[in-house]
Short mmCIF file of C-alpha atoms and ligand atoms in Angstrom, two decimals:
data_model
loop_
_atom_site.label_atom_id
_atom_site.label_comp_id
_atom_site.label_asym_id
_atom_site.label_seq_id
_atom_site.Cartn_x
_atom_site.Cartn_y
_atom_site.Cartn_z
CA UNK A 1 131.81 -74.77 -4.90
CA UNK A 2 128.67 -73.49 -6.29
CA UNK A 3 127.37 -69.99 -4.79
CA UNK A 4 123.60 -69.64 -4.15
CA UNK A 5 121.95 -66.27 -4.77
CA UNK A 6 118.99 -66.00 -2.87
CA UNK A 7 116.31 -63.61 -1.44
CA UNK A 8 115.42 -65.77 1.26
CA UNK A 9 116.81 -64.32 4.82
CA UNK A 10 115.19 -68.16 5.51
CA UNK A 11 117.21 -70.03 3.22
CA UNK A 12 120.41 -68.12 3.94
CA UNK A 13 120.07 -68.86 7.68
CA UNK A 14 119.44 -72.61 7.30
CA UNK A 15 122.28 -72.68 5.10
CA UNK A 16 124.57 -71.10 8.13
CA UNK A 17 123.04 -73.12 11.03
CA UNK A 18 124.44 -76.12 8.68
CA UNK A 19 128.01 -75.29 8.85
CA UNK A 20 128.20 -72.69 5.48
CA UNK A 21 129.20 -69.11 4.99
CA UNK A 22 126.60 -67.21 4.19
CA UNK A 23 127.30 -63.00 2.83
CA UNK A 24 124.71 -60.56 4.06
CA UNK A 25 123.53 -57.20 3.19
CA UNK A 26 123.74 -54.37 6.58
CA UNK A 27 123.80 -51.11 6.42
CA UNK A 28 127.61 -50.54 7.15
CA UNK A 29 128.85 -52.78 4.24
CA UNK A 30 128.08 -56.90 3.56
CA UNK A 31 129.08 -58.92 5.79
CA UNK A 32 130.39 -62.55 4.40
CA UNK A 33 128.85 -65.12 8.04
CA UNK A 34 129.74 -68.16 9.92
CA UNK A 35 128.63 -69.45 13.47
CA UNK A 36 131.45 -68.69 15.57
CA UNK A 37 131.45 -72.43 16.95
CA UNK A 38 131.70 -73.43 13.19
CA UNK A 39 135.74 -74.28 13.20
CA UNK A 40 135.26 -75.01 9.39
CA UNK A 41 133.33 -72.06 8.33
CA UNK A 42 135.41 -69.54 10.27
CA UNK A 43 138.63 -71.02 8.53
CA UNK A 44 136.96 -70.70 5.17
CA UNK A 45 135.82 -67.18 6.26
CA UNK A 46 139.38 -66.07 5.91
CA UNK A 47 140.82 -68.33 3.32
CA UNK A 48 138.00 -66.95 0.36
CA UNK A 49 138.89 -63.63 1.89
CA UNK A 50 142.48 -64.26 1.88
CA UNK A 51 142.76 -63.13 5.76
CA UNK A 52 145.47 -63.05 7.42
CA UNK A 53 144.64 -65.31 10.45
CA UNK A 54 145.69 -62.95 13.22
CA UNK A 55 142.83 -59.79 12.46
CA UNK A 56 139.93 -60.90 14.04
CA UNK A 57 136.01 -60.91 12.93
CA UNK A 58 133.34 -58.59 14.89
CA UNK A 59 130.84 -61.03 16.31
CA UNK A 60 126.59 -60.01 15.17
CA UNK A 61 124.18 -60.01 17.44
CA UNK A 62 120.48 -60.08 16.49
CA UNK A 63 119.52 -58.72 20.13
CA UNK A 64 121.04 -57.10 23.17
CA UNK A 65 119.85 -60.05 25.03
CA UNK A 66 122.48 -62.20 23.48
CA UNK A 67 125.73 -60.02 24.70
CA UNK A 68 126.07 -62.19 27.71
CA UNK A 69 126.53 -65.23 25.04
CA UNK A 70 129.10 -62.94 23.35
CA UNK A 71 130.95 -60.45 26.17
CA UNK A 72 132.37 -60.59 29.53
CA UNK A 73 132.03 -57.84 31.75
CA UNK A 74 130.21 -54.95 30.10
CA UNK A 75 131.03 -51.15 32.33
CA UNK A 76 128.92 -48.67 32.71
CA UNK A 77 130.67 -46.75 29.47
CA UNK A 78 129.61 -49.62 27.41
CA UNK A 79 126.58 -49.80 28.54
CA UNK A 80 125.65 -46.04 27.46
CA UNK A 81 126.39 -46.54 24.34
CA UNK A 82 124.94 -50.16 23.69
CA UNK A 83 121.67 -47.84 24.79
CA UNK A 84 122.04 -44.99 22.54
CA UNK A 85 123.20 -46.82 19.98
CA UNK A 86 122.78 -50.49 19.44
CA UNK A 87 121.17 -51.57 16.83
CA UNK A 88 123.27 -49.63 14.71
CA UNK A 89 126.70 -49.20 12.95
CA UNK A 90 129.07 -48.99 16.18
CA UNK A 91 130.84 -51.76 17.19
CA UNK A 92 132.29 -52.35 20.70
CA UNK A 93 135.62 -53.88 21.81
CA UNK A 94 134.34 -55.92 24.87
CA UNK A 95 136.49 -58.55 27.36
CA UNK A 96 135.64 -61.50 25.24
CA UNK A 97 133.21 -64.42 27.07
CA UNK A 98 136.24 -66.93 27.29
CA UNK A 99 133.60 -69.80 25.05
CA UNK A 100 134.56 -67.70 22.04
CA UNK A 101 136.91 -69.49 20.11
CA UNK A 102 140.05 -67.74 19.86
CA UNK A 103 139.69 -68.50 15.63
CA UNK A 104 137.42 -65.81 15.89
CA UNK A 105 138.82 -63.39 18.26
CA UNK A 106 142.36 -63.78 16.99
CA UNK A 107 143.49 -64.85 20.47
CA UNK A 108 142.80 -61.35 21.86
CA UNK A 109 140.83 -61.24 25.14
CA UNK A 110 138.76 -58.64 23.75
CA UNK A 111 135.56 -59.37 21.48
CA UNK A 112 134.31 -56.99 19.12
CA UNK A 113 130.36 -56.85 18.71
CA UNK A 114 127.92 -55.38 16.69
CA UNK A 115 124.22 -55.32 16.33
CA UNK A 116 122.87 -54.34 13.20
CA UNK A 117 120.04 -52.14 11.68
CA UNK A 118 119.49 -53.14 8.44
CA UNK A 119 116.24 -55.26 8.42
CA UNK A 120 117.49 -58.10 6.56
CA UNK A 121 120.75 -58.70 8.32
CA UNK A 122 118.27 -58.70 11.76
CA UNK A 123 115.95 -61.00 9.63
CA UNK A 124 118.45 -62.88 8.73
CA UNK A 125 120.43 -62.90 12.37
CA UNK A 126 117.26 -63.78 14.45
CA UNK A 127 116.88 -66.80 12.17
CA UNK A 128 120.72 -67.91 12.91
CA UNK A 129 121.02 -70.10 16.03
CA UNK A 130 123.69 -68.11 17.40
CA UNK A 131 126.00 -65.33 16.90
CA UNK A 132 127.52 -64.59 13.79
CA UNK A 133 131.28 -63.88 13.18
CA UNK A 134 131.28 -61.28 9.81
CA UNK A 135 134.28 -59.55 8.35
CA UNK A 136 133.48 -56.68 5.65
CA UNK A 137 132.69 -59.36 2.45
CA UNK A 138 135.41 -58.35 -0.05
CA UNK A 139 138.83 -59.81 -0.82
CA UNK A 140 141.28 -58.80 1.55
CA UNK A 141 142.76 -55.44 0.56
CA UNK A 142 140.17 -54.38 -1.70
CA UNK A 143 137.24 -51.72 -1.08
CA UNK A 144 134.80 -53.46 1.29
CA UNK A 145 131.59 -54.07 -0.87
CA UNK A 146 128.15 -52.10 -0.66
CA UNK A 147 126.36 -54.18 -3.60
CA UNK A 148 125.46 -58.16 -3.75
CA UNK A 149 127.19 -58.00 -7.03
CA UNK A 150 130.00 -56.92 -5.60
CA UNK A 151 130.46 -59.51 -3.02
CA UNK A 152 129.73 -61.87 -5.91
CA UNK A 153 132.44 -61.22 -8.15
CA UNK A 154 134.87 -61.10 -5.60
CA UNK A 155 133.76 -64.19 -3.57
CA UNK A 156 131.71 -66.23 -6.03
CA UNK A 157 132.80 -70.09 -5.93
CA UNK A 158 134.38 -69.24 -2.02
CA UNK A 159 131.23 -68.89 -0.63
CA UNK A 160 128.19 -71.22 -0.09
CA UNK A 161 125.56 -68.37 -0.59
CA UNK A 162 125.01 -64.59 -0.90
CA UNK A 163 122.28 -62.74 0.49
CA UNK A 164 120.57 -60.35 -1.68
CA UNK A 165 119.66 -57.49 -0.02
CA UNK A 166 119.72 -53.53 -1.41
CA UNK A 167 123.19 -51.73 -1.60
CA UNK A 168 124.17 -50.23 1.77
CA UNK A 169 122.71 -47.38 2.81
CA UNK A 170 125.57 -45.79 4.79
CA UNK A 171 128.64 -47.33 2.72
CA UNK A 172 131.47 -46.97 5.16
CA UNK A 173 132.22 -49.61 7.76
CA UNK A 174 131.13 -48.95 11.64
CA UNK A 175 132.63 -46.96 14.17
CA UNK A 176 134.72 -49.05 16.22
CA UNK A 177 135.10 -48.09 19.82
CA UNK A 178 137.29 -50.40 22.56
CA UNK A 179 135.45 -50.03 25.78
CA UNK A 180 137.99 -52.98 27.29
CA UNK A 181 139.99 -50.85 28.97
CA UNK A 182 139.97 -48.06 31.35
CA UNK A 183 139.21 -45.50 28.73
CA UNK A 184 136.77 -45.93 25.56
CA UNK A 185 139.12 -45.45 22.40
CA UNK A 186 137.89 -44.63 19.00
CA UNK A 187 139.56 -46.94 17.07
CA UNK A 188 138.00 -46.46 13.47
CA UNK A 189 135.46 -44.03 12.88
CA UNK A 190 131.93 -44.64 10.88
CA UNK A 191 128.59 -43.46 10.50
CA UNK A 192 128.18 -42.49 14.34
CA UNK A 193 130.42 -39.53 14.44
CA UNK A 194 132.64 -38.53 17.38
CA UNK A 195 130.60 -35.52 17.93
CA UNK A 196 127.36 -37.97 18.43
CA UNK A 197 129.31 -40.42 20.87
CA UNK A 198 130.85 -37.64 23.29
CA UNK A 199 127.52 -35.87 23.19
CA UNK A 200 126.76 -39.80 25.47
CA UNK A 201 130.87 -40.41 26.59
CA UNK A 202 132.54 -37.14 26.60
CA UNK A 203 135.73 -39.47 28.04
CA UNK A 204 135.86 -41.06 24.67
CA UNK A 205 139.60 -40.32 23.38
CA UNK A 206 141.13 -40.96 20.10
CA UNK A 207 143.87 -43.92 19.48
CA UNK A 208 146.92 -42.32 19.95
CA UNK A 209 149.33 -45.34 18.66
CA UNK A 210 151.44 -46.72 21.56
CA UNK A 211 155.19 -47.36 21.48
CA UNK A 212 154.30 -51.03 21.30
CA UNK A 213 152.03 -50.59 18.50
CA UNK A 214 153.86 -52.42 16.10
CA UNK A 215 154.25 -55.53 18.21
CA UNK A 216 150.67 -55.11 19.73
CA UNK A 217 148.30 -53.09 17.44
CA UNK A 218 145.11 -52.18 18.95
CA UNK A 219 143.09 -53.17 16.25
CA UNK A 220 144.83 -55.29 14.30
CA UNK A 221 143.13 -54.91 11.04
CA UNK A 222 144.66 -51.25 10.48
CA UNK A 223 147.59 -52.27 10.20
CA UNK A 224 147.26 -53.98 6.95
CA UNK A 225 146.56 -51.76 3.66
CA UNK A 226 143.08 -51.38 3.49
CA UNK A 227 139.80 -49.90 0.96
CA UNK A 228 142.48 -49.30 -1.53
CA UNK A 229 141.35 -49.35 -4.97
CA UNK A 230 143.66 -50.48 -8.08
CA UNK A 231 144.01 -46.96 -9.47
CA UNK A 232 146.26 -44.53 -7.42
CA UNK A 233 144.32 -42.36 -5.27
CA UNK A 234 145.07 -38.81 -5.29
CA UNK A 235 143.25 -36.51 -2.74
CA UNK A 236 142.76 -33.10 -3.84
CA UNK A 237 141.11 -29.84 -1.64
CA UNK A 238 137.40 -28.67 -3.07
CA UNK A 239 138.76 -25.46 -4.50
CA UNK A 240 142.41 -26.88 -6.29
CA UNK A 241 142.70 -26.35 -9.83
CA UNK A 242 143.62 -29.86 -10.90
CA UNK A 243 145.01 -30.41 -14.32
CA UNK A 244 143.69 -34.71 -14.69
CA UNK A 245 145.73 -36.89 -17.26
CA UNK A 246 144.13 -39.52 -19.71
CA UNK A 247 142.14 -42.52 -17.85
CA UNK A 248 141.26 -40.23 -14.58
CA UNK A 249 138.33 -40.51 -12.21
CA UNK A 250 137.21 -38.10 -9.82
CA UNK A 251 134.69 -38.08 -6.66
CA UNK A 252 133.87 -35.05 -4.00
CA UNK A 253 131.30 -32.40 -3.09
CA UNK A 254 132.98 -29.30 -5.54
CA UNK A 255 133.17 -29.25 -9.49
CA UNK A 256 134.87 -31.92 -11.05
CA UNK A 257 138.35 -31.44 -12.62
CA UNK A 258 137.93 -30.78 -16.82
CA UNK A 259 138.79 -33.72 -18.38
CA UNK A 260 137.88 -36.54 -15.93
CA UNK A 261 136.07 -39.68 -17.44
CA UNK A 262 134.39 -40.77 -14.35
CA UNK A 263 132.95 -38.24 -12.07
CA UNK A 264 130.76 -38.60 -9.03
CA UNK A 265 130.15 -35.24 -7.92
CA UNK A 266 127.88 -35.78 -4.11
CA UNK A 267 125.41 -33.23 -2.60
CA UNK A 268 126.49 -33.73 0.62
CA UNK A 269 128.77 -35.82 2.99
CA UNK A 270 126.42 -38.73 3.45
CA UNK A 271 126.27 -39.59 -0.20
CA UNK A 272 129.89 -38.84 -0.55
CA UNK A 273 130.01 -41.99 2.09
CA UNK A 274 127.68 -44.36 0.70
CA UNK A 275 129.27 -43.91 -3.24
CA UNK A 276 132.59 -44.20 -2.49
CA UNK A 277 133.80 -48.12 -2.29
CA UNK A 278 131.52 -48.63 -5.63
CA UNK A 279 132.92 -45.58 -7.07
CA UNK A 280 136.29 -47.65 -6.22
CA UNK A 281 134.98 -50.23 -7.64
CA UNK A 282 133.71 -48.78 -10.61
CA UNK A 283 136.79 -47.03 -11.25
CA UNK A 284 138.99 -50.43 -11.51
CA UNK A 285 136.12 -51.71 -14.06
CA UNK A 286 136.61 -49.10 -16.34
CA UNK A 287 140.21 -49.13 -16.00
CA UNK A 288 140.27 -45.83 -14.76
CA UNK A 289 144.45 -45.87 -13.43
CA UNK A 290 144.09 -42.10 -11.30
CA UNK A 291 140.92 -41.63 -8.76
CA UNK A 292 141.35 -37.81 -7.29
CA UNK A 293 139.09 -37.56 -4.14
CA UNK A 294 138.38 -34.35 -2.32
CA UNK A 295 139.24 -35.01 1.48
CA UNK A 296 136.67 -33.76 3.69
CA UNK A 297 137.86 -31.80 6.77
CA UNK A 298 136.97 -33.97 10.66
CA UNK A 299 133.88 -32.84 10.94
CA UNK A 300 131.20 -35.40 11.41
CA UNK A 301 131.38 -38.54 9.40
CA UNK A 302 133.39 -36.44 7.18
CA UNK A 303 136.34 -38.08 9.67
CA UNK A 304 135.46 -41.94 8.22
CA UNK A 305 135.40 -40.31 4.71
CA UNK A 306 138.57 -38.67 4.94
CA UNK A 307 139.99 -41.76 7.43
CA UNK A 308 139.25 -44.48 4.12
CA UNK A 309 140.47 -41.59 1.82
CA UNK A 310 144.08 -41.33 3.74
CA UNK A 311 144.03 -44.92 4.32
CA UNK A 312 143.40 -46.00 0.70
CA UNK A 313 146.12 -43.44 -0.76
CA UNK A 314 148.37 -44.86 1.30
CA UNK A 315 149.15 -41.86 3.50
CA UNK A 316 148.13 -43.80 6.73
O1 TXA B 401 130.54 -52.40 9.51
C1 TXA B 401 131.29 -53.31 9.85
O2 TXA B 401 131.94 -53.30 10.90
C2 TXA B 401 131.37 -54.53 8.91
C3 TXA B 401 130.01 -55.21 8.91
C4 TXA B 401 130.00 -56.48 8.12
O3 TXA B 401 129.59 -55.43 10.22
N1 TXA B 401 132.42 -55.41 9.30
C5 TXA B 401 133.74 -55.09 9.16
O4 TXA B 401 134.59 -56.13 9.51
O5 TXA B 401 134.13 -54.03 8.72
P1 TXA B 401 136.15 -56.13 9.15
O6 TXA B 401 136.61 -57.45 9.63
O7 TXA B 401 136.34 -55.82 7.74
O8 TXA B 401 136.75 -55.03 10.07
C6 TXA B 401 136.74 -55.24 11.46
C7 TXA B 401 137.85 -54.48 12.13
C8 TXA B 401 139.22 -55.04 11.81
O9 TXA B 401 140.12 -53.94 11.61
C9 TXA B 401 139.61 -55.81 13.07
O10 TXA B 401 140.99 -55.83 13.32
C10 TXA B 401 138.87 -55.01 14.14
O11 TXA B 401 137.65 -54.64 13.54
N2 TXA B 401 138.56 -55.82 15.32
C11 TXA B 401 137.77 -56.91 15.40
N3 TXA B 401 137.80 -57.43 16.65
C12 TXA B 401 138.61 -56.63 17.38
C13 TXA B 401 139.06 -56.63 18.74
N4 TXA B 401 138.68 -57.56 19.61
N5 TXA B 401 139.91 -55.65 19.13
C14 TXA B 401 140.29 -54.68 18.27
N6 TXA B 401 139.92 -54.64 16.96
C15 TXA B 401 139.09 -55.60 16.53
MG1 MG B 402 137.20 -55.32 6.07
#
C-alpha cells in the first residue's frame, strides 16, 4: 500500500470518510484515524500498529455537540471538566453510547473521548463525517510519535495517508480520567496536571489497582509495556554523580553526565515533556544502547514525565 503525505486537512478527511486510515498531527502526540463505523479501517488500525485487539482506541470529537453521538450518560463530574477543559489533552472514560462498535471500545461499556486543540486535528475532524477512533500513531510498544516523520517510518506502507502537521507541542499523551463510575479516577496522567483538575474535582482520586486488576485492568492499555525505547533506560536524580559507559545518552533539567554522546539538557519541565519520545527516538537512531533520564518529582506534569520515565524503564 502506498502512503500519501499530504498538507491537505481536506484531502486527508476525504480519504477517511472513504473507508482509509488517515495519521494526524494533535497536540498530545499523532494520532493514526478511522471512522469508528469503518469495520475495515478499525481492524487495520491495529494490525499496522500491531495492537493487541482487546486495548481499546479513544474516540475524537471535533465538537462538544457530538458527545451524545459518542457517550451515554454524562454526570455532573464529567460535565465540569468537559467545561474547563475540552478542547484539550484530557480524555474521559464515559458509559459508551451502545452504537459504538465494540471493535472500538474493546467490548468495555465505557468509551473514552477526547476533543482536541491542535488546529489541524480540529480542521481535519470537522471535515470527517463522524467521530474518529485514534490510538497514539506508533508501533505498538514503541515511544508514541511527536513528528510526521516519525509516524512515517514506523507506519509507512500500513497506512493510506499521513497528515503533516508541526511536531507536538506538548509531547506526552493526555490525561486520562474514568468518570464511569462513582468516583473520577486518574488513570494516566498528561499535560492537565492533577493539581489543575482538583482545583475543578477535588473528588478526583488516583487508580489504586484492584485485586482483580489482572483479570479486569482499568485501562487496559497499561498493562502492556509501553514508550519504551530500544536502549535501556536508566533514571538518575538531578544531583547524582553518574559515571556513563561508551554509546550513552542522557536527557533532564541538571548538567549532563561527562562523557554522554547525546544530551538533551531542558530549561524546564514542559520542554523536558515535549523532547522526550524523539529524544527516544533519536537515541535508537544513533544506536545509543543506555538513555539515563532524570525523574522529575509529582509535581505538575512532572507526574506524566516521571509516569513514561518509570513506565519505559520498566519499573511499572
Ligand atoms: O493523547 C492521546 O490520548 C493520544 C492522541 C492521539 O489522542 N492517543 C492515545 O491513544 O494515546 P492510545 O491508544 O495510545 O492510548 C489510549 C489509552 C490506552 O491505554 C487505552 O487502554 C485507554 O486509553 N483507554 C481507551 N479507552 C478506554 C476505556 N474505555 N476505558 C479505559 N481505558 C481506555
Ligand atoms: Mg499509545
Amino acid at each position: 500500500m502506498q502512503t500519501i503525505v499530504t498538507d491537505s486537512a481536506e484531502e486527508a478527511a476525504k480519504i477517511l470518510n472513504s473507508g482509509g486510515v488517515v495519521a494526524f498531527p494533535t497536540e498530545t502526540v499523532y494520532g493514526l484515524g478511522a471512522g469508528i463505523y469503518c469495520a475495515d479501517a478499525i481492524r487495520q488500525v491495529f494490525c499496522a500498529k500491531g495492537r493487541p485487539g482487546d486495548n481499546p482506541l479513544i474516540v475524537h470529537i471535533y465538537s462538544i455537540e457530538q458527545l451524545g453521538d459518542v457517550a451515554g450518560d454524562i454526570n455532573s463530574g464529567a460535565q465540569k471538566l468537559i467545561e474547563q477543559f475540552f478542547p484539550g489533552p484530557l480524555t474521559l472514560v464515559l458509559k459508551k453510547n451502545p452504537q459504538i462498535p465494540d471493535s472500538v471500545t474493546a467490548g468495555l461499556d465505557t468509551v473514552g473521548v477526547r476533543c482536541p486543540l491542535n488546529p489541524v486535528a480540529r480542521e481535519f475532524l470537522r471535515r470527517c463525517s463522524g467521530p474518529v477512533a485514534a490510538p497514539s500513531a506508533n508501533l505498538s510498544g514503541l515511544p508514541s510519535a511527536t513528528r510526521w516523520e516519525t509516524v512515517y517510518g514506523d507506519l509507512h506502507g500500513k497506512i493510506d495517508c499521513v497528515l503533516r502537521g508541526e511536531p507536538s507541542s506538548i509531547g506526552l499523551e493526555s490525561t486520562i480520567i474514568d468518570c464511569s463510575g462513582s468516583v473520577p479516577t486518574l488513570l494516566r496522567a498528561g499535560a492537565i496536571t492533577l493539581e489543575q483538575l482538583r482545583a475543578v474535582l477535588p473528588e478526583i482520586r488516583l487508580n489504586v489497582p484492584a485485586a482483580d486488576e489482572e483479570k479486569v485492568p482499568k485501562c487496559p492499555g497499561l498493562k502492556y509495556p509501553h514508550y519504551a525505547p530500544k536502549a535501556t533506560v536508566l533514571l538518575c536524580e538531578g544531583n547524582e554523580k553518574i559515571i556513563v559507559g561508551p554509546s550513552s545518552g542522557y536527557i533532564g533539567l541538571s548538567k549532563p553526565p561527562e562523557g554522554a554522546l547525546v544530551v538533551k539538557v531542558c530549561s524546564n519541565l514542559e520542554e523536558y515533556g515535549r523532547e522526550l519520545f524523539s529524544f527516544f527516538r533519536r537515541c535508537d537512531a544513533e544506536g545509543i544502547k543506555v538513555i539515563y533520564c532524570e525523574l522529575p518529582s509529582n509535581k505538575g506534569i512532572g507526574r506524566a514525565i516521571r509516569d513514561r520515565l518509570l513506565r519505559a524503564s520498566g519499573k511499572d
